[in-house]
C-alpha cells in the first residue's frame, strides 16, 4: 500500500511538472515572438511595416496574457518596450510606441490585472486616444480611452482601502513637443481606472501632463531627495503679550515625485507647448495621508548626481529608439 501511494505521488508530480514545463515552453515561445516583433516596431523602415509589427505584437501579447502562467512570467523584452509590475503583483503594464516617418508617436500596449470580483487575472488592450482627449488633466479614462505613454516607473501606495498605483511616463508626441506624465491608477470594480482623484487640494486634477519643446530637458523622477520645507510658527514677542509669525526652513529626506515646472518662454504663448521650457523651479509631490500633496514651498536638491535622469525611449530623428 505504501509503495502504491509513493508511485501514485510520483506519477502526479511528473504530470504536474510536465504541465508546468509545457506552460513555460509556450510562454517562452510567446516571449521570443513578441521580442522579435518589438524589435521590428523599432527598426522597420516604413510606417506600414512598423504598424503591422505593432498590431501583430498586440495579438501575440493578448495570446500570451490569456495563458495561466502569464501572471508569474518574468518578461524579458528588448529595451524598446517597457514592462512594469506593481510591488503587490496585482498590476502589470506593457507599453511601447510606433514612430511615424513624420515624427509623430502613437503608443500601444496592454494592462494585466487581478480582478478581485472575478477572482482571476485578466487583461485589456490599451488604445491611445491622447490626441482626442480635450480635458486631459481632468478626464477619467479607461483602457479603451487611454492617454498614451511609455511608462518608466510604477509607485504603489495606499489610498483609503485600495492600492494606488502611480505611473510615470513619456510620450514623444511629434517633431515639436514631448510629454511627461504622472498617471494615478486604481482597480475599481476589479477594472483599471486611469486618472484617480489622488491629488490633495486639486479636486478636478486626475493626472499631471508636462508638455514642452522637444529641445528641452525636463526631469520627472521618483527618488529620495533632500527637501526644504517652509514651516510657519507663532512665537511670543519677548517682554510683551503679543505673538508674531515666523518662517523656518527645515530640511529632511523623503521619497517624492520631483519634476521641473514648465512654462512658455515668453508671455502670450500659453497653450502653444512647442514654446514651453523649464521655468527653473523644481516641484515635488509627496504622498501624505493617502494623497499626493504638492510641496510648492519644497525644493529638491541633488548633491552627488545630475538632476536629469536619462529618460528618452525614442530617437526623434529615426524610427529606432531605446529605453
Coordinates of N, CA and C in Angstrom, one line a residue, residues 51 98 100 102-107 127-137 139 141 144-149 170-181 207 209-211 271 273-274 316:
X51 N 3.7 49.6 -38.2 CA 2.4 49.4 -37.7 C 1.9 48.0 -37.8
X98 N 5.0 53.5 -31.6 CA 5.4 53.5 -33.0 C 5.7 54.9 -33.4
X100 N 6.1 57.4 -36.4 CA 5.9 57.6 -37.9 C 7.0 58.3 -38.6
X102 N 6.8 61.0 -40.1 CA 6.6 62.4 -39.9 C 7.0 62.9 -38.5
X103 N 7.5 61.9 -37.7 CA 7.9 62.2 -36.3 C 6.8 62.1 -35.3
X104 N 5.6 61.7 -35.7 CA 4.5 61.6 -34.7 C 4.6 60.2 -34.0
X105 N 4.1 60.2 -32.8 CA 4.2 58.9 -32.0 C 2.8 58.4 -31.7
X106 N 2.6 57.1 -31.6 CA 1.4 56.5 -31.1 C 1.8 55.4 -30.2
X107 N 1.2 55.3 -29.0 CA 1.6 54.3 -28.0 C 0.6 53.1 -28.1
X127 N -5.7 51.5 -25.8 CA -5.9 52.2 -27.1 C -5.6 53.7 -26.8
X128 N -4.6 54.1 -27.5 CA -4.1 55.5 -27.3 C -5.1 56.5 -28.0
X129 N -5.8 57.3 -27.2 CA -6.7 58.3 -27.6 C -6.2 59.7 -27.2
X130 N -4.9 59.8 -26.9 CA -4.4 61.1 -26.3 C -4.7 62.3 -27.1
X131 N -4.7 62.2 -28.4 CA -5.0 63.4 -29.2 C -6.5 63.8 -29.3
X132 N -7.3 62.9 -28.8 CA -8.8 63.2 -28.9 C -9.3 63.7 -27.5
X133 N -8.5 63.6 -26.5 CA -8.9 63.9 -25.1 C -8.7 65.4 -24.9
X134 N -9.7 66.2 -24.7 CA -9.6 67.6 -24.6 C -9.2 68.0 -23.1
X135 N -9.9 67.6 -22.1 CA -9.6 67.9 -20.8 C -8.7 66.8 -20.2
X136 N -7.4 66.8 -20.7 CA -6.6 65.7 -20.5 C -6.1 65.6 -19.1
X137 N -6.1 66.6 -18.3 CA -5.7 66.5 -16.9 C -6.8 66.2 -16.0
X139 N -9.7 64.2 -17.0 CA -10.6 63.2 -17.6 C -10.3 61.8 -16.9
X141 N -10.3 58.0 -17.3 CA -10.1 57.3 -18.6 C -10.0 55.8 -18.3
X144 N -9.7 51.5 -23.0 CA -10.2 51.8 -24.4 C -10.0 53.3 -24.7
X145 N -9.9 54.1 -23.7 CA -9.6 55.6 -24.0 C -8.5 56.0 -23.0
X146 N -7.3 55.8 -23.6 CA -6.1 55.8 -22.8 C -5.2 57.0 -23.2
X147 N -4.7 57.7 -22.2 CA -3.7 58.8 -22.5 C -2.4 58.2 -22.7
X148 N -2.0 57.9 -23.9 CA -0.9 57.0 -24.2 C 0.5 57.5 -23.7
X149 N 1.3 56.5 -23.2 CA 2.6 56.8 -22.7 C 3.4 55.5 -22.7
X170 N 6.3 58.7 -20.5 CA 6.8 59.6 -21.5 C 6.2 59.4 -22.8
X171 N 6.0 60.4 -23.6 CA 5.4 60.3 -25.0 C 6.2 61.3 -25.9
X172 N 6.7 60.8 -27.0 CA 7.5 61.7 -27.9 C 6.6 62.7 -28.7
X173 N 5.3 62.5 -28.8 CA 4.3 63.3 -29.4 C 4.6 63.6 -30.9
X174 N 5.5 64.5 -31.2 CA 5.8 64.8 -32.6 C 7.1 65.5 -32.7
X175 N 7.4 66.2 -33.9 CA 8.7 66.9 -34.1 C 8.8 68.2 -33.3
X176 N 7.7 68.6 -32.6 CA 7.7 69.9 -31.9 C 7.8 69.7 -30.4
X177 N 7.0 68.7 -29.9 CA 6.9 68.6 -28.4 C 7.1 67.2 -27.9
X178 N 7.3 67.1 -26.6 CA 7.3 65.8 -25.9 C 6.4 66.0 -24.6
X179 N 6.1 64.9 -24.0 CA 5.3 64.9 -22.8 C 5.9 64.0 -21.7
X180 N 5.8 64.4 -20.5 CA 6.0 63.5 -19.4 C 4.7 63.6 -18.5
X181 N 4.3 62.4 -18.0 CA 3.0 62.2 -17.4 C 3.1 61.5 -16.1
X207 N -4.5 63.7 -13.5 CA -3.1 63.4 -14.0 C -2.4 64.7 -14.2
X209 N 0.2 66.4 -16.8 CA 0.8 66.4 -18.1 C 1.8 67.5 -18.3
X210 N 3.1 67.2 -18.5 CA 4.1 68.2 -18.7 C 4.4 68.1 -20.2
X211 N 4.0 69.1 -21.0 CA 4.3 69.1 -22.4 C 5.2 70.3 -22.7
X271 N -0.5 77.6 -23.9 CA -1.1 76.6 -24.7 C -0.4 76.2 -26.0
X273 N 2.6 74.5 -26.8 CA 3.6 73.8 -26.0 C 4.9 73.7 -26.6
X274 N 5.0 74.0 -27.9 CA 6.3 74.0 -28.5 C 7.2 75.1 -28.0
X316 N 14.3 60.9 -31.9 CA 13.4 61.8 -32.8 C 13.8 61.6 -34.2

